[in-house]
Tab-separated table of C-alpha atoms in Angstrom:
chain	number	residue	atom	x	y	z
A	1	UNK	CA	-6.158	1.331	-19.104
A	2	UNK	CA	-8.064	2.589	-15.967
A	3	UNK	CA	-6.288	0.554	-13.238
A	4	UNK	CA	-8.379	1.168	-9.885
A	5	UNK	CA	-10.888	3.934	-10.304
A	6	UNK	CA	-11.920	5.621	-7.092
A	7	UNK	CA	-15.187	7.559	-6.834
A	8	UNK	CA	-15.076	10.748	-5.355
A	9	UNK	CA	-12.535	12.045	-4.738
A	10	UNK	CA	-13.042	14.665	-2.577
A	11	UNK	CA	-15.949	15.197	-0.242
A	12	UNK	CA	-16.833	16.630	2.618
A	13	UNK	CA	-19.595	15.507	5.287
A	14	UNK	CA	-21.496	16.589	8.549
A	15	UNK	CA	-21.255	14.620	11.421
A	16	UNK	CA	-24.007	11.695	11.465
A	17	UNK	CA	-23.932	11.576	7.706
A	18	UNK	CA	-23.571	8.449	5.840
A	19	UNK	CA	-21.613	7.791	2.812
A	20	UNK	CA	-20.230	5.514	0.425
A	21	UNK	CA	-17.025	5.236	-1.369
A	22	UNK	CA	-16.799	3.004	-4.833
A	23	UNK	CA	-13.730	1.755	-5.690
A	24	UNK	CA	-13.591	-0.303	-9.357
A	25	UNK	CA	-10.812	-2.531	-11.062
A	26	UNK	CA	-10.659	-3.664	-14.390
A	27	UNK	CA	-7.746	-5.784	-13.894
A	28	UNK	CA	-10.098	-8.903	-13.015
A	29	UNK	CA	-8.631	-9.465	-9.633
A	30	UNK	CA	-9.533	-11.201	-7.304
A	31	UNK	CA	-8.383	-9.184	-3.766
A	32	UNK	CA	-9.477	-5.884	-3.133
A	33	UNK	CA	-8.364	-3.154	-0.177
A	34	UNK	CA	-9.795	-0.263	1.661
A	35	UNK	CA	-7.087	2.014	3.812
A	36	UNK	CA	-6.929	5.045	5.287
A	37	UNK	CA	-4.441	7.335	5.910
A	38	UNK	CA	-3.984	10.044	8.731
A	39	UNK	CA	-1.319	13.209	7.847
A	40	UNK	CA	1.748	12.296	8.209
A	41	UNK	CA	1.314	8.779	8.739
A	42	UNK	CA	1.557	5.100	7.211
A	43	UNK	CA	-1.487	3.580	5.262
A	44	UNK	CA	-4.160	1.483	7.812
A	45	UNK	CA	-6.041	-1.509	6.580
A	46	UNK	CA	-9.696	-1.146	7.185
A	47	UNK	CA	-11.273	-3.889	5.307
A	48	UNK	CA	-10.324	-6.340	2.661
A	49	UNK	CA	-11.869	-8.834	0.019
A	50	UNK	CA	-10.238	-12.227	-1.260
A	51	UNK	CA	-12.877	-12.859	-3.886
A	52	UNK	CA	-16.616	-11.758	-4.610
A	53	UNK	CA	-18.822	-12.043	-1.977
A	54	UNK	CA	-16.052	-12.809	0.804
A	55	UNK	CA	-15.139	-9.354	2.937
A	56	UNK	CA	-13.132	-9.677	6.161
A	57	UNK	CA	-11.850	-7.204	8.990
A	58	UNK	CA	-8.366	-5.304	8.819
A	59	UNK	CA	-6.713	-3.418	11.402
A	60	UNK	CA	-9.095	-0.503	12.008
A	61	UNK	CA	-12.736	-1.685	10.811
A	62	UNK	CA	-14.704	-0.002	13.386
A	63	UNK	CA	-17.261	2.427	11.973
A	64	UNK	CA	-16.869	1.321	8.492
A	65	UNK	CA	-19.124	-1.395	6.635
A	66	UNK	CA	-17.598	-3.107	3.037
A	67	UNK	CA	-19.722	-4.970	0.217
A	68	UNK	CA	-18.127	-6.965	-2.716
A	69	UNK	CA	-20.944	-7.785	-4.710
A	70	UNK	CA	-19.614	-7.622	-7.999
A	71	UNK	CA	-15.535	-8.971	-8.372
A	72	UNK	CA	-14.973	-5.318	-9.944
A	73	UNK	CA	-16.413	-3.149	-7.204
A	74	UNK	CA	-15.845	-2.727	-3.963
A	75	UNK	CA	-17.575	-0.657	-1.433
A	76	UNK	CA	-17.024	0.984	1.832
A	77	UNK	CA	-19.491	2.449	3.759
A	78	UNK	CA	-19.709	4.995	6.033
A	79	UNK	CA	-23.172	4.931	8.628
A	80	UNK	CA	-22.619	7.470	10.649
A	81	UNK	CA	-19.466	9.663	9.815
A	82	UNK	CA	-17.322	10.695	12.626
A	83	UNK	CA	-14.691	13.675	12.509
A	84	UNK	CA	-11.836	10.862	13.517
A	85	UNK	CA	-12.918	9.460	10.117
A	86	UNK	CA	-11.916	12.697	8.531
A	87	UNK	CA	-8.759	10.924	6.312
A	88	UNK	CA	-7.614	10.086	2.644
A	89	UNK	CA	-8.932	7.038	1.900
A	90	UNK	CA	-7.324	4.285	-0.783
A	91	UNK	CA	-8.374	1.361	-2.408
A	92	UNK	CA	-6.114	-1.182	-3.965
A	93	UNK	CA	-6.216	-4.763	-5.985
A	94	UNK	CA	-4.339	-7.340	-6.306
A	95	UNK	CA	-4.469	-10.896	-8.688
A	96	UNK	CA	-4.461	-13.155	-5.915
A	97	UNK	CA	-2.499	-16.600	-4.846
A	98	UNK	CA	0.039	-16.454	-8.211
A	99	UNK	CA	3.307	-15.456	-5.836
A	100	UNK	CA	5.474	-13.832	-8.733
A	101	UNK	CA	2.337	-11.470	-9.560
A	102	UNK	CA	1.261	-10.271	-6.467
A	103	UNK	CA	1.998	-6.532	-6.610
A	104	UNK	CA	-1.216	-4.326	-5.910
A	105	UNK	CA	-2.134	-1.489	-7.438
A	106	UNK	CA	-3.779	1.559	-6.182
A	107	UNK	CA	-6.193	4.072	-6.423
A	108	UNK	CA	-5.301	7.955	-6.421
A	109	UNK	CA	-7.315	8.255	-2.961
A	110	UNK	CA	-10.368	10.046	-1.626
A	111	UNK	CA	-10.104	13.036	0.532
A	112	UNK	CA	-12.834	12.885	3.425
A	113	UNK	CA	-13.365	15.621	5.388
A	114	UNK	CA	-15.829	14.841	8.259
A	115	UNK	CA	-17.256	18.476	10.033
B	5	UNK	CA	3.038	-10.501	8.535
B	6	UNK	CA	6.290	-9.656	9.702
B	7	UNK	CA	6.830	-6.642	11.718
B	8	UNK	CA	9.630	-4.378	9.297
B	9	UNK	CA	11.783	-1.286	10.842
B	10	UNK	CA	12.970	1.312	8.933
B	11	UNK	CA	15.061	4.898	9.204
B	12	UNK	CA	12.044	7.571	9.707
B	13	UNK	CA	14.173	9.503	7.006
B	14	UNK	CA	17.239	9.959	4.171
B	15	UNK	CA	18.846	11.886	2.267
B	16	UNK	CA	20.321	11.549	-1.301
B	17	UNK	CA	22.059	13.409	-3.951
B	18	UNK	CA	20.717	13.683	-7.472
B	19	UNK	CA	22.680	11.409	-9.781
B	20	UNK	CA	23.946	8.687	-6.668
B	21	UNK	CA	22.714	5.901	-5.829
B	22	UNK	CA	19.940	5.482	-2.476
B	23	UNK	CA	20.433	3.059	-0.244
B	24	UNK	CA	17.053	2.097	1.859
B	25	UNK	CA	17.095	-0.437	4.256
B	26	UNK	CA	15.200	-2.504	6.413
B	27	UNK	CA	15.173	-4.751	9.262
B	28	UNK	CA	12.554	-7.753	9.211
B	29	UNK	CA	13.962	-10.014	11.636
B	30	UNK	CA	10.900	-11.961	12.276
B	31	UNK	CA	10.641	-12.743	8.861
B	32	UNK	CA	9.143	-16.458	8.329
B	33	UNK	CA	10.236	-18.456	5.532
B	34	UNK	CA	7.221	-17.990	3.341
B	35	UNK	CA	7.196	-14.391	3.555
B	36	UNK	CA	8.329	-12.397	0.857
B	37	UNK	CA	9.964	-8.615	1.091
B	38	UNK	CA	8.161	-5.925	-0.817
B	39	UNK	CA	8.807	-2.310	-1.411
B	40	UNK	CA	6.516	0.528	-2.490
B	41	UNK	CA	6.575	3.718	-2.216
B	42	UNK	CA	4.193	6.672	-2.106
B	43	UNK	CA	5.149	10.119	-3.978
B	44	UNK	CA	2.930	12.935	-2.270
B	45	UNK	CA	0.176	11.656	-1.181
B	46	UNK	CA	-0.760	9.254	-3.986
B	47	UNK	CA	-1.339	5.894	-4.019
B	48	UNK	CA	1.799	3.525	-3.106
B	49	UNK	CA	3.190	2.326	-5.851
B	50	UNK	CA	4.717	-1.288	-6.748
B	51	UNK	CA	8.636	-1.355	-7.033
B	52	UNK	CA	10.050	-4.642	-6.195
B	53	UNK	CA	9.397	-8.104	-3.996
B	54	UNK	CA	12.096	-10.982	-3.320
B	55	UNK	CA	12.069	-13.970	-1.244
B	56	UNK	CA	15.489	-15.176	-0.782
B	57	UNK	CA	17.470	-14.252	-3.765
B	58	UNK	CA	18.473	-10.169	-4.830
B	59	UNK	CA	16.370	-8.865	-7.574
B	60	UNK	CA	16.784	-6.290	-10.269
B	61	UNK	CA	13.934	-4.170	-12.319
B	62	UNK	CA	13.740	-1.488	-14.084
B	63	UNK	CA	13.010	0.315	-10.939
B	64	UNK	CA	15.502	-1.070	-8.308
B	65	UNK	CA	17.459	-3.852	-6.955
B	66	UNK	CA	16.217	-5.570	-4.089
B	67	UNK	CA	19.759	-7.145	-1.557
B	68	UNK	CA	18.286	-9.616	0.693
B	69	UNK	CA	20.842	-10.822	3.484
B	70	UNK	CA	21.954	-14.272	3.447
B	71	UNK	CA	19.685	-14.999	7.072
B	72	UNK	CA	16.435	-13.003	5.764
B	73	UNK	CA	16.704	-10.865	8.468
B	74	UNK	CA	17.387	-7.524	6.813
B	75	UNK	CA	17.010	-6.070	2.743
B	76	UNK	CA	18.369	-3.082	1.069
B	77	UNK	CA	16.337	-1.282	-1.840
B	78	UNK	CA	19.035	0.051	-4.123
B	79	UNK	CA	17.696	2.993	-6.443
B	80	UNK	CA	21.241	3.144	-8.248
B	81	UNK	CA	20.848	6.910	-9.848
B	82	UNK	CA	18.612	9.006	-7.624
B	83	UNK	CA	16.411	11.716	-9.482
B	84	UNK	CA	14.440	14.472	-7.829
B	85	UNK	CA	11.388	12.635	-9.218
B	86	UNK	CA	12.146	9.500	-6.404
B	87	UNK	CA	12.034	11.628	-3.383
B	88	UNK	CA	8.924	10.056	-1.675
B	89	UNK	CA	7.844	7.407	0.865
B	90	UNK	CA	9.451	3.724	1.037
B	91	UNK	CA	7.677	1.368	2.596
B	92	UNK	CA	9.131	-2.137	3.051
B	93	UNK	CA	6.638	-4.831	4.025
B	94	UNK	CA	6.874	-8.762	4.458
B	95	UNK	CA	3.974	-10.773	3.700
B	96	UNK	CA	3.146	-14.233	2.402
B	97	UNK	CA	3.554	-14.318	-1.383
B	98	UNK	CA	-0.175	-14.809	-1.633
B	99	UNK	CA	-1.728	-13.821	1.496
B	100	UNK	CA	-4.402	-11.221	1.541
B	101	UNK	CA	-3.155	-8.288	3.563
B	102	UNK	CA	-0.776	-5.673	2.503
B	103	UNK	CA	0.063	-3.780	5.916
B	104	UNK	CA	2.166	-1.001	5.889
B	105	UNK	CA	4.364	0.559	8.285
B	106	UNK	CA	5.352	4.407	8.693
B	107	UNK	CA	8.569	4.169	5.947
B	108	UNK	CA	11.371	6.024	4.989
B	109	UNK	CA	10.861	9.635	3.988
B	110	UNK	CA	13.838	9.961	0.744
B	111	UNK	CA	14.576	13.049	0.080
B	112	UNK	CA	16.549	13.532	-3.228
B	113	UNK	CA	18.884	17.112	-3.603
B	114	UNK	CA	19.980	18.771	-6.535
């Protein structure tokens, strides 16, 4: 039972590089989550997905580009890195408008380092 | 979503039970209260969610004040193994974001 599978997990980047992160759920869900999170701080909401093909904005999208072309996968992309995008990033699913079954689940996190 | 406040930090003894609360007074009457919490550094997990009434798991109870206003997440025999991040959020039971706030750093002694 792999849950949310988040690929890497560690990497590390020069300034101007461009990545991507993958983040895959076998769960079937429908609503899938990028965040990042600064030391010592809460989780942010970069980007988010209610179903496949459908991406909106969070609370700190800037500099970051999503793609949800398959229901499974999600993608966040990284044009041009920046050192203030140096961060451990999650990704997280959830089933969608059933209220009792709502909890999401998470990913163990990827650990950018931006130089 | 709601905006939640919570004690920066607590303490705990092995063995007795943690109190966590949290102050939502904002709270619409659609929104539901969920908990997670986040053991070094992984990723938050799921403990509990209520709208109105308390709940119980195998995790935690979840007290919800008559007025909505404020919860308590009840972990009712602390082990070392629970010290970690708490993060209480409100949300809509089936909106789309999950935003967290900065949580309760529990710290469970021996």
């Amino acid at each position: 039972n792999a849950g949310v599978t988040q690929t890497p997990k560690f990497r590390v980047l020069k300034t101007g590089q461009s990545m991507t992160l993958l983040c895959a759920q076998d769960m079937n869900h429908e609503y899938m989550y990028w965040y990042r999170q600064d030391p010592g701080m809460g989780l942010r909401l970069i980007h988010y997905s209610v179903g496949e093909g459908t991406t909106a904005k969070g609370e700190v999208p800037d500099g970051y580009n999503v793609s949800r072309l398959k229901k499974q996968n999600f993608l966040l992309g990284l044009e041009s890195a920046a050192p203030s995008q140096t961060s451990v990033y999650f990704c997280a699913s959830s089933p969608g408008v059933a209220a009792d079954v709502t909890e999401a689940f998470f990913g163990q996190g990827t650990r950018l380092t931006v130089v | 979503d709601a905006k939640t406040t919570q004690p920066t930090s607590m303490d705990c003894a092995e063995g007795r039970a943690a109190n966590l609360p949290c102050n939502h007074s904002t709270i619409s009457g659609n929104e539901y209260v969920y908990w997670y919490r986040q053991i070094h550094s992984q990723g938050p997990q799921y403990i509990i969610h209520g709208l109105k009434n308390n709940e119980t798991n195998e995790m935690a109870s979840l007290i919800i004040t008559e007025d909505r206003k404020s919860s308590t997440l009840i972990l009712p025999h602390a082990t070392l193994r629970d010290t970690a991040v708490y993060y209480c959020i409100v949300r809509v039971g089936f909106g789309s974001r999950l935003t967290f706030g900065e949580g309760t750093q529990l710290t469970v002694n021996p």
